[in-house]
Every structure is written in structure tokens, then in C-alpha cells.
Coordinates of C-alpha atoms (C1' of nucleotides) in Angstrom, one line a residue:
Chain A
M1 CA 75.0 -52.4 -42.6
N2 CA 71.9 -50.8 -44.3
H3 CA 72.3 -47.6 -45.5
S4 CA 70.0 -47.8 -48.4
P5 CA 68.0 -44.8 -47.9
D6 CA 70.7 -42.3 -47.8
V7 CA 72.8 -44.3 -50.2
A8 CA 70.0 -44.0 -52.9
Q9 CA 69.5 -40.7 -52.1
A10 CA 73.5 -40.0 -53.0
L11 CA 72.9 -41.8 -56.2
R12 CA 70.2 -39.9 -57.1
H13 CA 72.6 -36.9 -58.1
A14 CA 74.3 -38.8 -60.8
Y15 CA 72.6 -38.5 -64.0
L16 CA 72.7 -42.2 -64.6
F17 CA 70.5 -42.9 -61.4
A18 CA 68.4 -39.7 -61.3
E19 CA 65.4 -40.9 -63.4
M20 CA 65.8 -44.5 -62.2
S21 CA 62.6 -46.1 -60.5
E22 CA 62.7 -46.7 -56.9
P23 CA 62.9 -50.3 -57.1
H24 CA 65.6 -50.9 -59.5
L25 CA 67.5 -48.3 -57.6
Q26 CA 67.1 -50.3 -54.7
A27 CA 68.0 -53.5 -56.2
L28 CA 71.4 -51.8 -57.4
V29 CA 72.2 -50.7 -54.1
Q30 CA 71.8 -54.2 -52.7
G31 CA 74.1 -55.7 -55.1
M32 CA 76.8 -52.8 -55.2
A33 CA 80.1 -52.6 -53.4
D34 CA 81.3 -50.1 -50.9
I35 CA 85.0 -49.6 -51.4
H36 CA 87.3 -47.6 -49.4
L37 CA 90.6 -46.2 -50.9
E38 CA 93.8 -44.6 -49.4
P39 CA 95.4 -41.7 -51.1
G40 CA 97.3 -43.0 -54.1
K41 CA 95.8 -46.2 -54.0
A42 CA 94.5 -47.6 -57.7
L43 CA 91.1 -48.6 -58.2
F44 CA 91.7 -50.0 -61.6
R45 CA 94.4 -50.1 -64.3
Q46 CA 94.2 -49.5 -68.0
G47 CA 93.7 -52.6 -70.0
Q48 CA 92.0 -54.7 -67.3
P49 CA 88.8 -56.4 -68.1
A50 CA 85.9 -54.0 -67.1
E51 CA 83.5 -55.6 -65.1
R52 CA 82.4 -52.9 -62.8
F53 CA 81.5 -49.1 -63.0
Y54 CA 81.7 -46.7 -60.2
F55 CA 80.0 -43.9 -58.4
L56 CA 82.2 -41.6 -56.3
R57 CA 80.9 -41.1 -52.9
E58 CA 83.5 -39.1 -51.2
G59 CA 87.2 -38.0 -51.8
L60 CA 88.7 -37.4 -55.5
V61 CA 89.8 -39.9 -58.0
K62 CA 91.8 -39.3 -61.3
L63 CA 91.5 -40.9 -64.5
F64 CA 94.6 -40.8 -66.4
R65 CA 97.0 -42.3 -69.2
L66 CA 100.6 -43.1 -68.7
S67 CA 103.2 -42.9 -71.8
P68 CA 105.6 -45.6 -72.0
D69 CA 108.1 -43.5 -70.0
G70 CA 105.9 -42.8 -66.9
D71 CA 104.6 -39.3 -67.9
E72 CA 101.0 -39.2 -66.8
K73 CA 98.2 -37.5 -68.4
I74 CA 95.0 -37.0 -66.2
I75 CA 91.9 -36.9 -68.4
E76 CA 89.3 -36.4 -66.0
I77 CA 89.1 -35.8 -62.0
M78 CA 86.4 -37.2 -60.8
R79 CA 84.3 -35.5 -58.0
P80 CA 81.8 -36.8 -55.3
G81 CA 78.2 -37.4 -57.0
E82 CA 79.7 -38.5 -60.3
T83 CA 79.9 -42.0 -62.1
F84 CA 82.7 -43.1 -64.1
A85 CA 83.9 -46.1 -66.5
E86 CA 79.8 -46.6 -67.3
A87 CA 80.8 -46.1 -70.9
V88 CA 82.9 -49.2 -71.3
M89 CA 80.2 -51.4 -70.8
F90 CA 79.2 -50.9 -74.3
M91 CA 82.6 -51.6 -76.2
G92 CA 81.7 -55.2 -76.5
P93 CA 81.8 -58.2 -74.1
Q94 CA 85.8 -58.1 -73.9
G95 CA 85.4 -54.4 -72.8
R96 CA 88.7 -53.1 -71.2
Y97 CA 89.2 -50.0 -68.9
P98 CA 90.8 -47.3 -71.4
V99 CA 92.5 -45.5 -68.6
N100 CA 93.9 -45.8 -64.9
A101 CA 92.0 -44.9 -62.0
E102 CA 93.6 -44.1 -58.5
A103 CA 92.5 -42.0 -55.7
I104 CA 94.1 -38.5 -55.0
N105 CA 92.4 -38.3 -51.5
E106 CA 91.3 -40.7 -49.3
S107 CA 88.1 -41.8 -51.2
R108 CA 84.7 -44.2 -51.1
V109 CA 83.5 -45.4 -54.2
Y110 CA 80.5 -47.7 -54.8
A111 CA 81.2 -50.4 -57.4
F112 CA 78.1 -51.6 -59.7
E113 CA 78.4 -54.9 -61.7
Q114 CA 77.9 -54.1 -65.3
K115 CA 75.8 -57.3 -66.2
V116 CA 73.6 -56.7 -63.4
F117 CA 73.2 -52.8 -64.6
L118 CA 73.1 -53.9 -68.3
N119 CA 70.0 -56.2 -67.7
L120 CA 68.4 -53.5 -65.9
L121 CA 68.8 -51.2 -68.6
R122 CA 67.1 -53.4 -70.8
E123 CA 64.0 -53.2 -69.1
S124 CA 63.7 -49.6 -68.1
N125 CA 64.4 -46.7 -70.4
E126 CA 64.5 -43.9 -68.3
A127 CA 68.0 -45.4 -66.9
T128 CA 69.2 -45.8 -70.1
F129 CA 68.5 -42.0 -71.1
G130 CA 70.2 -41.0 -67.9
L131 CA 73.3 -43.0 -69.0
L132 CA 73.1 -41.4 -72.6
A133 CA 72.8 -37.9 -70.8
S134 CA 76.1 -38.8 -68.9
M135 CA 78.0 -40.0 -72.1
S136 CA 76.9 -37.0 -74.2
R137 CA 78.4 -34.8 -71.7
R138 CA 81.6 -36.6 -71.4
L139 CA 82.1 -36.3 -75.1
H140 CA 81.4 -32.8 -75.1
M141 CA 84.0 -32.4 -72.4
L142 CA 86.6 -34.2 -74.3
V143 CA 86.1 -32.2 -77.2
N144 CA 86.9 -29.1 -75.4
Q145 CA 89.7 -30.9 -74.1
I146 CA 91.0 -31.3 -77.3
E147 CA 90.1 -28.0 -78.4
S148 CA 92.0 -26.3 -75.4
L149 CA 95.1 -28.6 -76.1
T150 CA 95.3 -27.9 -79.8
L151 CA 94.1 -24.2 -80.4
Q152 CA 95.2 -22.8 -77.1
N153 CA 98.3 -22.3 -75.0
A154 CA 99.3 -23.1 -71.7
T155 CA 98.0 -19.9 -70.1
Y156 CA 94.6 -20.2 -71.7
R157 CA 94.3 -23.6 -70.3
L158 CA 95.1 -22.6 -66.9
V159 CA 93.1 -19.3 -66.8
A160 CA 90.1 -21.4 -68.2
Y161 CA 90.6 -23.9 -65.4
L162 CA 90.6 -21.4 -62.5
L163 CA 87.5 -19.6 -64.0
E164 CA 85.9 -22.9 -63.8
Q165 CA 86.7 -23.3 -60.4
I166 CA 84.9 -20.2 -59.2
P167 CA 81.8 -21.3 -57.6
R168 CA 78.6 -20.4 -59.2
D169 CA 76.8 -17.1 -58.1
V170 CA 79.7 -15.5 -56.9
K171 CA 80.0 -11.8 -58.0
T172 CA 82.6 -10.2 -55.7
S173 CA 86.4 -10.9 -55.9
P174 CA 86.1 -14.7 -56.4
E175 CA 88.1 -17.2 -54.0
V176 CA 89.5 -20.4 -55.3
Q177 CA 90.5 -23.2 -53.4
L178 CA 92.5 -25.7 -55.1
T179 CA 91.3 -29.0 -54.3
T180 CA 94.2 -31.0 -55.3
P181 CA 98.2 -30.7 -55.5
K182 CA 99.3 -28.2 -58.0
G183 CA 101.0 -31.2 -59.7
V184 CA 97.9 -33.0 -60.4
I185 CA 96.2 -29.9 -62.0
A186 CA 99.4 -29.6 -64.3
S187 CA 99.0 -33.0 -65.4
R188 CA 95.2 -32.4 -65.8
L189 CA 96.1 -29.2 -67.9
A190 CA 99.2 -31.3 -69.6
I191 CA 101.6 -28.9 -68.4
Q192 CA 104.5 -29.4 -66.3
P193 CA 104.5 -28.2 -62.6
E194 CA 107.2 -25.6 -63.2
T195 CA 105.2 -24.0 -66.2
L196 CA 102.2 -23.9 -64.0
S197 CA 104.0 -22.2 -61.3
R198 CA 105.7 -19.8 -63.6
I199 CA 102.4 -19.1 -65.2
L200 CA 100.9 -18.5 -61.8
G201 CA 103.9 -16.1 -61.1
K202 CA 103.1 -14.1 -64.1
L203 CA 99.6 -13.7 -63.1
R204 CA 100.3 -12.7 -59.5
Q205 CA 103.1 -10.0 -61.1
G206 CA 100.3 -8.9 -63.5
G207 CA 98.1 -8.1 -60.3
L208 CA 95.5 -10.5 -61.6
I209 CA 95.7 -13.0 -59.1
E210 CA 96.9 -13.6 -55.4
V211 CA 98.3 -17.0 -54.3
H212 CA 98.6 -18.1 -50.8
G213 CA 99.3 -21.9 -51.2
H214 CA 96.2 -23.7 -52.4
H215 CA 93.9 -20.4 -51.9
I216 CA 94.2 -18.2 -54.9
T217 CA 92.0 -14.9 -54.8
I218 CA 91.1 -13.8 -58.2
R219 CA 91.7 -9.8 -58.1
N220 CA 90.1 -9.3 -61.6
V221 CA 87.9 -11.6 -63.2
Q222 CA 87.4 -9.5 -66.4
A223 CA 91.1 -8.7 -66.8
L224 CA 91.7 -12.5 -66.3
R225 CA 89.4 -13.2 -69.1
D226 CA 90.8 -10.6 -71.4
T227 CA 94.2 -12.1 -71.1
V228 CA 93.2 -15.1 -72.9
H229 CA 90.7 -13.5 -75.0
L230 CA 87.7 -14.8 -73.8
P231 CA 84.4 -13.1 -74.0
P232 CA 83.0 -11.1 -71.1
Q233 CA 80.3 -12.7 -68.9
E234 CA 79.8 -16.6 -68.9
Chain B
M1 CA 62.0 -41.4 -105.3
N2 CA 62.0 -44.6 -103.4
H3 CA 65.6 -45.7 -102.7
S4 CA 64.4 -47.3 -99.7
P5 CA 65.7 -51.2 -100.0
D6 CA 69.2 -49.9 -100.7
V7 CA 69.1 -46.8 -98.3
A8 CA 68.2 -49.2 -95.4
Q9 CA 71.0 -51.6 -96.5
A10 CA 73.4 -48.8 -96.3
L11 CA 72.4 -47.8 -93.1
R12 CA 72.7 -50.9 -91.5
H13 CA 76.4 -50.6 -91.8
A14 CA 76.2 -47.9 -88.7
Y15 CA 76.1 -49.3 -85.2
L16 CA 73.4 -46.9 -84.6
F17 CA 70.9 -48.7 -87.3
A18 CA 72.5 -52.1 -87.0
E19 CA 70.1 -53.6 -84.7
M20 CA 67.0 -51.7 -85.4
S21 CA 63.7 -53.4 -86.4
E22 CA 62.7 -53.4 -90.1
P23 CA 59.7 -51.3 -89.6
H24 CA 61.4 -48.6 -87.6
L25 CA 64.0 -48.5 -89.9
Q26 CA 61.8 -47.9 -92.9
A27 CA 60.1 -45.2 -90.9
L28 CA 63.1 -43.2 -90.4
V29 CA 64.0 -43.7 -94.1
Q30 CA 60.6 -42.3 -95.0
G31 CA 61.4 -39.2 -93.0
M32 CA 64.9 -38.5 -93.7
A33 CA 66.2 -35.9 -95.9
D34 CA 68.9 -36.7 -98.8
I35 CA 71.5 -33.8 -99.0
H36 CA 74.1 -33.1 -101.4
L37 CA 77.2 -31.1 -100.5
E38 CA 79.7 -29.6 -102.8
P39 CA 83.3 -29.8 -101.4
G40 CA 84.0 -27.0 -98.9
K41 CA 80.2 -26.8 -98.3
A42 CA 79.3 -26.5 -94.6
L43 CA 76.6 -28.9 -93.0
F44 CA 76.2 -27.0 -89.8
R45 CA 78.2 -24.5 -87.5
Q46 CA 79.2 -24.9 -84.0
G47 CA 76.7 -23.1 -81.9
Q48 CA 73.5 -23.8 -83.9
P49 CA 70.7 -25.5 -82.6
A50 CA 71.1 -29.2 -83.2
E51 CA 67.9 -30.3 -84.5
R52 CA 69.2 -33.3 -86.9
F53 CA 71.7 -35.9 -87.1
Y54 CA 73.4 -37.3 -90.0
F55 CA 74.6 -40.6 -91.8
L56 CA 77.2 -39.8 -94.6
R57 CA 76.6 -41.8 -97.5
E58 CA 79.0 -41.2 -99.8
G59 CA 82.2 -38.5 -99.8
L60 CA 84.1 -37.4 -96.6
V61 CA 83.1 -34.7 -94.0
K62 CA 85.2 -33.2 -91.4
L63 CA 84.2 -32.0 -87.8
F64 CA 86.3 -29.4 -86.5
R65 CA 86.5 -26.6 -84.1
L66 CA 87.9 -22.9 -85.0
S67 CA 90.3 -20.8 -82.8
P68 CA 89.6 -17.2 -82.4
D69 CA 92.0 -16.3 -85.0
G70 CA 91.0 -18.8 -87.6
D71 CA 92.9 -21.9 -86.9
E72 CA 91.2 -25.1 -87.5
K73 CA 91.2 -28.5 -85.8
I74 CA 89.9 -31.3 -87.2
I75 CA 88.2 -33.5 -84.6
E76 CA 87.3 -36.3 -86.7
I77 CA 87.0 -36.9 -90.3
M78 CA 83.8 -39.1 -91.1
R79 CA 83.8 -41.8 -93.7
P80 CA 80.8 -43.0 -95.5
G81 CA 78.9 -45.6 -93.4
E82 CA 79.1 -43.4 -90.1
T83 CA 76.9 -41.3 -88.4
F84 CA 77.7 -38.4 -86.5
A85 CA 76.3 -35.5 -84.3
E86 CA 74.0 -38.5 -82.6
A87 CA 75.2 -37.8 -79.1
V88 CA 73.9 -34.0 -79.3
M89 CA 70.4 -35.2 -78.8
F90 CA 71.0 -35.9 -75.2
M91 CA 72.6 -32.6 -74.4
G92 CA 68.9 -31.4 -73.4
P93 CA 66.1 -29.6 -75.3
Q94 CA 68.6 -26.7 -76.2
G95 CA 71.3 -28.6 -77.4
R96 CA 73.8 -27.2 -79.9
Y97 CA 76.3 -28.5 -82.3
P98 CA 79.6 -28.5 -80.4
V99 CA 81.8 -28.6 -83.9
N100 CA 81.6 -27.3 -87.2
A101 CA 80.8 -29.9 -90.3
E102 CA 82.0 -29.3 -93.6
A103 CA 82.4 -31.5 -96.8
I104 CA 85.7 -32.3 -97.9
N105 CA 84.9 -33.8 -101.0
E106 CA 81.6 -34.1 -102.9
S107 CA 79.2 -35.8 -100.3
R108 CA 76.1 -37.0 -99.8
V109 CA 74.3 -37.3 -96.5
Y110 CA 71.1 -38.4 -94.9
A111 CA 69.6 -36.2 -92.3
F112 CA 67.1 -37.4 -89.5
E113 CA 65.2 -35.3 -87.1
Q114 CA 66.3 -35.9 -83.6
K115 CA 62.7 -35.8 -82.3
V116 CA 61.6 -38.6 -84.8
F117 CA 64.5 -40.6 -83.6
L118 CA 64.2 -39.9 -79.9
N119 CA 60.6 -40.9 -79.8
L120 CA 61.5 -44.1 -81.7
L121 CA 64.3 -44.9 -79.2
R122 CA 61.9 -44.9 -76.3
E123 CA 60.0 -47.6 -77.6
S124 CA 63.0 -49.7 -79.0
N125 CA 65.7 -50.7 -76.7
E126 CA 67.8 -52.4 -79.6
A127 CA 68.3 -49.1 -81.2
T128 CA 69.1 -47.4 -78.0
F129 CA 72.0 -50.0 -77.5
G130 CA 73.6 -49.2 -80.8
L131 CA 73.5 -45.7 -80.2
L132 CA 75.6 -46.4 -76.7
A133 CA 78.0 -48.5 -78.5
S134 CA 78.5 -45.8 -81.1
M135 CA 78.8 -43.2 -78.3
S136 CA 81.2 -45.5 -76.3
R137 CA 83.6 -45.9 -79.5
R138 CA 83.6 -42.3 -79.9
L139 CA 84.5 -41.6 -76.1
H140 CA 87.3 -44.0 -76.6
M141 CA 88.7 -42.5 -79.7
L142 CA 88.8 -39.1 -78.1
V143 CA 90.7 -40.4 -75.2
N144 CA 92.9 -41.9 -77.5
Q145 CA 93.4 -38.6 -79.2
I146 CA 94.1 -36.6 -75.9
E147 CA 96.8 -39.2 -75.1
S148 CA 98.4 -38.9 -78.3
L149 CA 98.3 -34.9 -78.3
T150 CA 99.5 -34.8 -74.8
L151 CA 101.9 -37.6 -74.3
Q152 CA 103.4 -38.1 -77.6
N153 CA 105.0 -36.1 -80.2
A154 CA 104.1 -35.0 -84.1
T155 CA 106.1 -38.1 -85.5
Y156 CA 104.2 -40.4 -83.0
R157 CA 101.0 -39.2 -84.3
L158 CA 101.8 -39.3 -88.2
V159 CA 103.1 -42.6 -87.7
A160 CA 100.4 -43.9 -85.8
Y161 CA 98.0 -42.2 -88.5
L162 CA 99.9 -43.9 -91.4
L163 CA 99.8 -47.0 -89.6
E164 CA 96.1 -46.8 -89.1
Q165 CA 95.6 -46.4 -93.1
I166 CA 97.0 -49.7 -93.7
P167 CA 94.1 -51.8 -94.9
R168 CA 93.7 -54.7 -92.8
D169 CA 94.7 -58.2 -94.2
V170 CA 97.9 -56.9 -95.9
K171 CA 101.2 -58.7 -95.1
T172 CA 103.5 -57.3 -97.8
S173 CA 104.9 -54.0 -98.1
P174 CA 102.0 -52.1 -97.7
E175 CA 100.6 -49.1 -99.8
V176 CA 98.6 -46.1 -98.6
Q177 CA 96.5 -43.7 -100.1
L178 CA 95.8 -40.7 -98.4
T179 CA 92.1 -40.0 -98.8
T180 CA 92.5 -36.4 -98.1
P181 CA 94.6 -33.2 -99.1
K182 CA 97.8 -33.1 -96.8
G183 CA 96.6 -30.0 -95.3
V184 CA 93.7 -31.9 -93.7
I185 CA 95.4 -34.6 -92.2
A186 CA 97.8 -32.1 -90.6
S187 CA 94.7 -30.6 -88.9
R188 CA 93.6 -33.8 -88.0
L189 CA 97.0 -34.3 -86.2
A190 CA 97.2 -30.9 -84.8
I191 CA 100.4 -30.1 -86.6
Q192 CA 101.2 -27.6 -89.2
P193 CA 101.3 -28.6 -93.0
E194 CA 105.0 -27.6 -92.8
T195 CA 105.8 -30.1 -90.2
L196 CA 103.8 -32.7 -91.8
S197 CA 106.1 -32.1 -95.0
R198 CA 109.2 -32.4 -92.9
I199 CA 108.2 -35.3 -91.0
L200 CA 107.4 -37.1 -94.1
G201 CA 110.7 -36.2 -95.6
K202 CA 112.5 -37.2 -92.4
L203 CA 111.0 -40.7 -92.9
R204 CA 111.5 -40.9 -96.5
Q205 CA 115.3 -40.0 -96.1
G206 CA 115.5 -43.0 -93.4
G207 CA 114.0 -45.4 -96.2
L208 CA 110.9 -46.1 -93.9
I209 CA 108.5 -44.9 -96.8
E210 CA 108.3 -43.8 -100.3
V211 CA 105.9 -40.7 -101.0
H212 CA 104.4 -40.2 -104.4
G213 CA 102.1 -37.3 -103.9
H214 CA 99.3 -38.9 -102.1
H215 CA 100.4 -42.5 -102.5
I216 CA 102.9 -43.4 -99.8
T217 CA 104.7 -47.0 -99.8
I218 CA 105.5 -48.1 -96.4
R219 CA 108.8 -49.9 -96.8
N220 CA 109.4 -51.3 -93.4
V221 CA 106.4 -51.7 -91.1
Q222 CA 108.6 -52.9 -88.3
A223 CA 111.1 -50.1 -88.3
L224 CA 108.4 -47.7 -88.7
R225 CA 106.8 -48.7 -85.5
D226 CA 110.3 -48.8 -83.6
T227 CA 110.7 -45.1 -84.4
V228 CA 107.9 -44.4 -82.2
H229 CA 108.2 -47.1 -79.7
L230 CA 105.2 -49.0 -80.8
P231 CA 104.8 -52.6 -80.0
P232 CA 105.3 -55.1 -82.6
Q233 CA 102.3 -56.3 -84.3
E234 CA 98.9 -54.8 -83.9
Chain C
dC1 C1' 113.8 -28.5 -31.7
dC2 C1' 115.8 -30.3 -35.6
dA3 C1' 115.7 -33.7 -39.4
dT4 C1' 113.2 -35.3 -43.5
dG5 C1' 110.6 -35.4 -47.5
dG6 C1' 107.1 -33.9 -50.4
dC7 C1' 105.9 -30.0 -52.9
dC8 C1' 106.8 -26.2 -54.9
dT9 C1' 109.6 -22.3 -56.9
dT10 C1' 113.0 -20.3 -59.8
dG11 C1' 116.9 -20.0 -62.8
dA12 C1' 119.7 -21.5 -67.1
dC13 C1' 119.5 -23.7 -70.8
dC14 C1' 117.5 -26.8 -74.9
dT15 C1' 114.1 -28.5 -78.2
dT16 C1' 110.2 -29.1 -80.8
dG17 C1' 107.5 -27.5 -83.6
dG18 C1' 105.6 -22.9 -85.4
dT19 C1' 106.1 -18.8 -88.3
dC20 C1' 107.4 -16.3 -92.5
dA21 C1' 108.9 -16.2 -96.7
dA22 C1' 110.2 -18.1 -101.0
dG23 C1' 109.8 -21.2 -104.7
dC24 C1' 108.0 -25.3 -107.1
dG25 C1' 104.9 -28.3 -109.9
dG26 C1' 100.5 -29.2 -111.6
dC27 C1' 96.2 -28.0 -112.8
dC28 C1' 92.4 -25.3 -114.6
dC29 C1' 90.6 -22.2 -117.5
dC30 C1' 90.6 -18.4 -120.6
Chain D
dG1 C1' 100.0 -22.0 -124.4
dG2 C1' 100.4 -18.9 -120.8
dG3 C1' 98.8 -16.9 -116.4
dG4 C1' 97.5 -17.9 -112.2
dC5 C1' 96.4 -20.5 -108.2
dC6 C1' 96.6 -24.0 -105.0
dG7 C1' 98.7 -27.6 -102.8
dC8 C1' 103.1 -29.0 -101.2
dT9 C1' 108.0 -28.2 -99.7
dT10 C1' 112.1 -26.2 -98.1
dG11 C1' 114.9 -23.1 -95.5
dA12 C1' 115.8 -19.4 -92.0
dC13 C1' 114.4 -17.9 -87.8
dC14 C1' 111.8 -17.8 -83.3
dA15 C1' 109.3 -18.6 -79.2
dA16 C1' 106.6 -21.4 -76.0
dG17 C1' 107.3 -24.7 -73.2
dG18 C1' 110.2 -28.7 -71.4
dT19 C1' 114.3 -30.2 -68.9
dC20 C1' 117.7 -30.1 -65.4
dA21 C1' 119.2 -28.5 -61.2
dA22 C1' 119.1 -25.9 -57.2
dG23 C1' 117.0 -24.3 -53.0
dG24 C1' 113.1 -23.1 -50.3
dC25 C1' 108.8 -23.8 -47.6
dC26 C1' 106.2 -26.4 -44.8
dA27 C1' 104.2 -30.4 -42.4
dT28 C1' 105.6 -34.6 -39.8
dG29 C1' 108.0 -37.3 -36.6
dG30 C1' 111.5 -38.4 -34.0

DNA sequence: CCATGGCCTTGACCTTGGTCAAGCGGCCCC
DNA sequence: GGGGCCGCTTGACCAAGGTCAAGGCCATGG
């Protein structure tokens, strides 16, 4: 199967490939693996030698850590068009995945050999800068996460999460469609599902939101921001 | 003043400069600024346009966030030989510092213009790979921090911190010298000073450690690991 | 049409660590 | 040498969120 044109097209949405020369990109597409994942299927486990990195084509993948007694903390939920595990390439020759990766929904990922990609990087600076940009974004994201875990409470984190889910451009009473089960969101926010449910209930009672299953209507964006002392606007 | 030889020597300890060609390094040394900081003096503030990045020559610098009501969370404590704020270079042209930086002790930092460094990166791949390595290490460090904030409790974090402070190679009853006031350590571990004090007291009562001001003797490394269910050895 | 199981909600209770307040000890500086 | 300050400790109390247990609500499949 030769999907090269549209595959290359899709890849260009990722920082990593955005600026890459056409021949280089083509070479990568030739060498990549197209992997199909059922919901709940693991892609890799923490501690495994990291030989590949990934581009999410369709579906939803969670990156997470497990505590000794099985509790799960989701570090990041990957969405289509994003790459992950690229940074591990530079952890030295014996690099290992620092997290687990598992499909939430049925998913399709493209896998690239790190060795191949590294060779390509050595002779192409545009690609390297794309990689630097994506790592720098991820660093910032993690710092934000640490801040909200330590300096803010559970309600803040949930509200911030909801506000992030509002599609750009929307001015009117925004509708948010939760893309994952609530338990997954809870783990991402480092709270228990019970607590998530209670906070949602509290916000609902306050008339700030309406909850219909996975569909949430935000009745008053500004009031919502105010409850957690977020500055107006975005 | 021309300290170039020993300055270059010191810079090579950082990943960022380790593999860099001698002429390039010399050029950077020529252009850098040598900054002296009194304890408590700010180097930069979150939100300021990021035009430089830094190498810590002497002293101790904290990177931290502030909550709206003044609580401080230290993200990282920089030690001599380390670079910081390099990643911001890739946040786009209007990059801003994502944290505050302030000297804990009297310190000396070298400051480099991002523009200059970026130009150099474009023509030198060794330097770029050094940068990638240091960003990748920092990513891993942040993920570890998120894990211990969410999946572990305060005692675990403190014990893990103490164990990290044990100098390599030591086999006998290890001595740890705290390099910063305990309040700083508390902020780094995201606990209150009172809690830090209590946990230390609990460990002391359990006969696991001895505390004499900033000097801590670990009486039983293995028992200490066991209290937080860390696997033996390192 | 009902049974099953997953996901979510709700209630009662508990634990960890935060908050507030008081006090101690060393250090610096007049 | 005394006053004051800072960093730390200790105690009493508190509250956010976790834990445990019991249902409810669908969707799915027999």
C-alpha cells in the first residue's frame, strides 16, 4: 500500500516534520510502520528500550505512570497529529521509555526508527529545529502541570481543563464534548473519579455549567474563570 | 579581563557546550556577560521576554513559580555547571520565561544572547545535539517530579530527596549536607516547612537518620528505602 | 425483554498535610 | 551584652480530597 502523499501531508501537521525537506520526509514514510491499536492495547511500557518514536494518526493515546500499587497518573493525552517519545532519542544509547503508552480509543500510529531519524537529523537542520520546538513546548506544558498540581486545587485544575477544551473562536455559551471517559480525565488531573464527579456537581449546582453525559455546556465562562481567580479573557 | 581559557573549561561541563568546537565556544565566551548576584536577587521574572539563557558558574539559583497569593513552588534548583532557560529559545520569536529565577546564595552566572547562540546552532550540529540532550534530561526530570507529586506522599518525596543527596560512591553510613535552607527544600518538594520538620522528626525518632542542623547522618539507608517502598540498591 | 457490566454518582467517614500560633536558638548589629 | 530577626520546631486544630460502599444509569448481548 502506498499512501505516501496523504501520509506525508498528515505528518506535516507535527512540529517535528513541518519544516522537513520533501525527500527526507518521503524516506521516513517509506521506512515507517503503520500500527493499529484496539482500545486498551499497550503500545509500549515504561522501562522498555526505546527504539522508536510515534506519530498519532487517529484515535487517542495516553502516556502514564503507574505507582507500585497500581494507581495511574496520566501525564499526557495524545491527540491525532501529535508525536510522542521523540525526546527519548537523546537520553543516550540505552534510552528507555520513561512512561507507559496505551490506546484509549481505537487508534492508528505511525512508528519511526530512532536510528534512522537520528541519521537524518545529523544532516538536516530544519528537522532538528522542529524537534527542539516540540520538546520546548512539552517542557512548558510539564511546568504548567507541576504548577497546577502544587499551587492550585482540584477545582482549579478541572476548570482550567474545561476552559482549555473550548474550541477556539467560540464566543457564545460554549459547548464542550469530553473526548474521553471521565475516569481518564480524573487521572490526567490527578484527582479521583469521585472527586471529579463532586466538583462537576458543585459547578452544576452553582449554575455555571450543565452536564449531559459527556456533553458539557458552559453557561457562564467568566463566572467560571472567577471561581478559580483566573484573569478575564484568554 | 580575559579569563577565556578557564571559562571555556568550565562551560564544557554543561551538556550544551560539551561537544562544541573550540572556535565556536571562544566566540560565545567573547560575547557573554558575567553577572554577579547577591542572595535573594532576581535574575529574571516569569513573563519577561527571554533574550538570554544562562550558565551557573558559582552559587545556587532557584527556578520557581508563584501562585496568585504568593506561595512559591520551586521547579528546579540549579547547581554550578548547569545551564538554564535554553529551551525558551524555541518557543518562537516572542518567547517569554516560563518561571522566575532568583539567587539563593551569592552567585555568578554567565549570560548568552539567544540570537547569537541560535545562529551558531544553525551551522553546528554537535552543539544542537548537546542542547537536545539537556532538554531531554530536563523533560525526564519533570516527569519524575509529576509522578512523585501525584503518586507519592510527602514522606516519599523527602526520603527520595535525601537519598539523591548522598554523594556517589559512598558505602558507609552516609552523611548529607543540605545545601539550602530547609524552607527552600520544602518548596522544591511541594510541602510546608512545618511538614518537612515533622517528617524529619519522625524519621529521627524511628532511628533512621540523625539531624544536626543542616547536617544529616543516614543511619540505615536500606531501612530508609523500605519506609517508602523503594527497591534496594540504586 | 431482562440480565450484565462498565461508568458514574452519592453518601459517610477518614487521613494527610495545611494553617495558625507560640516558642526556641543562633546570629548579627548596634 | 541585649534586642531583634530569621529559620526552624512543636502543638492544636482544620479542611480538602481520598477511601469505601452502595446504588443508579445506560448500553450491549442473550
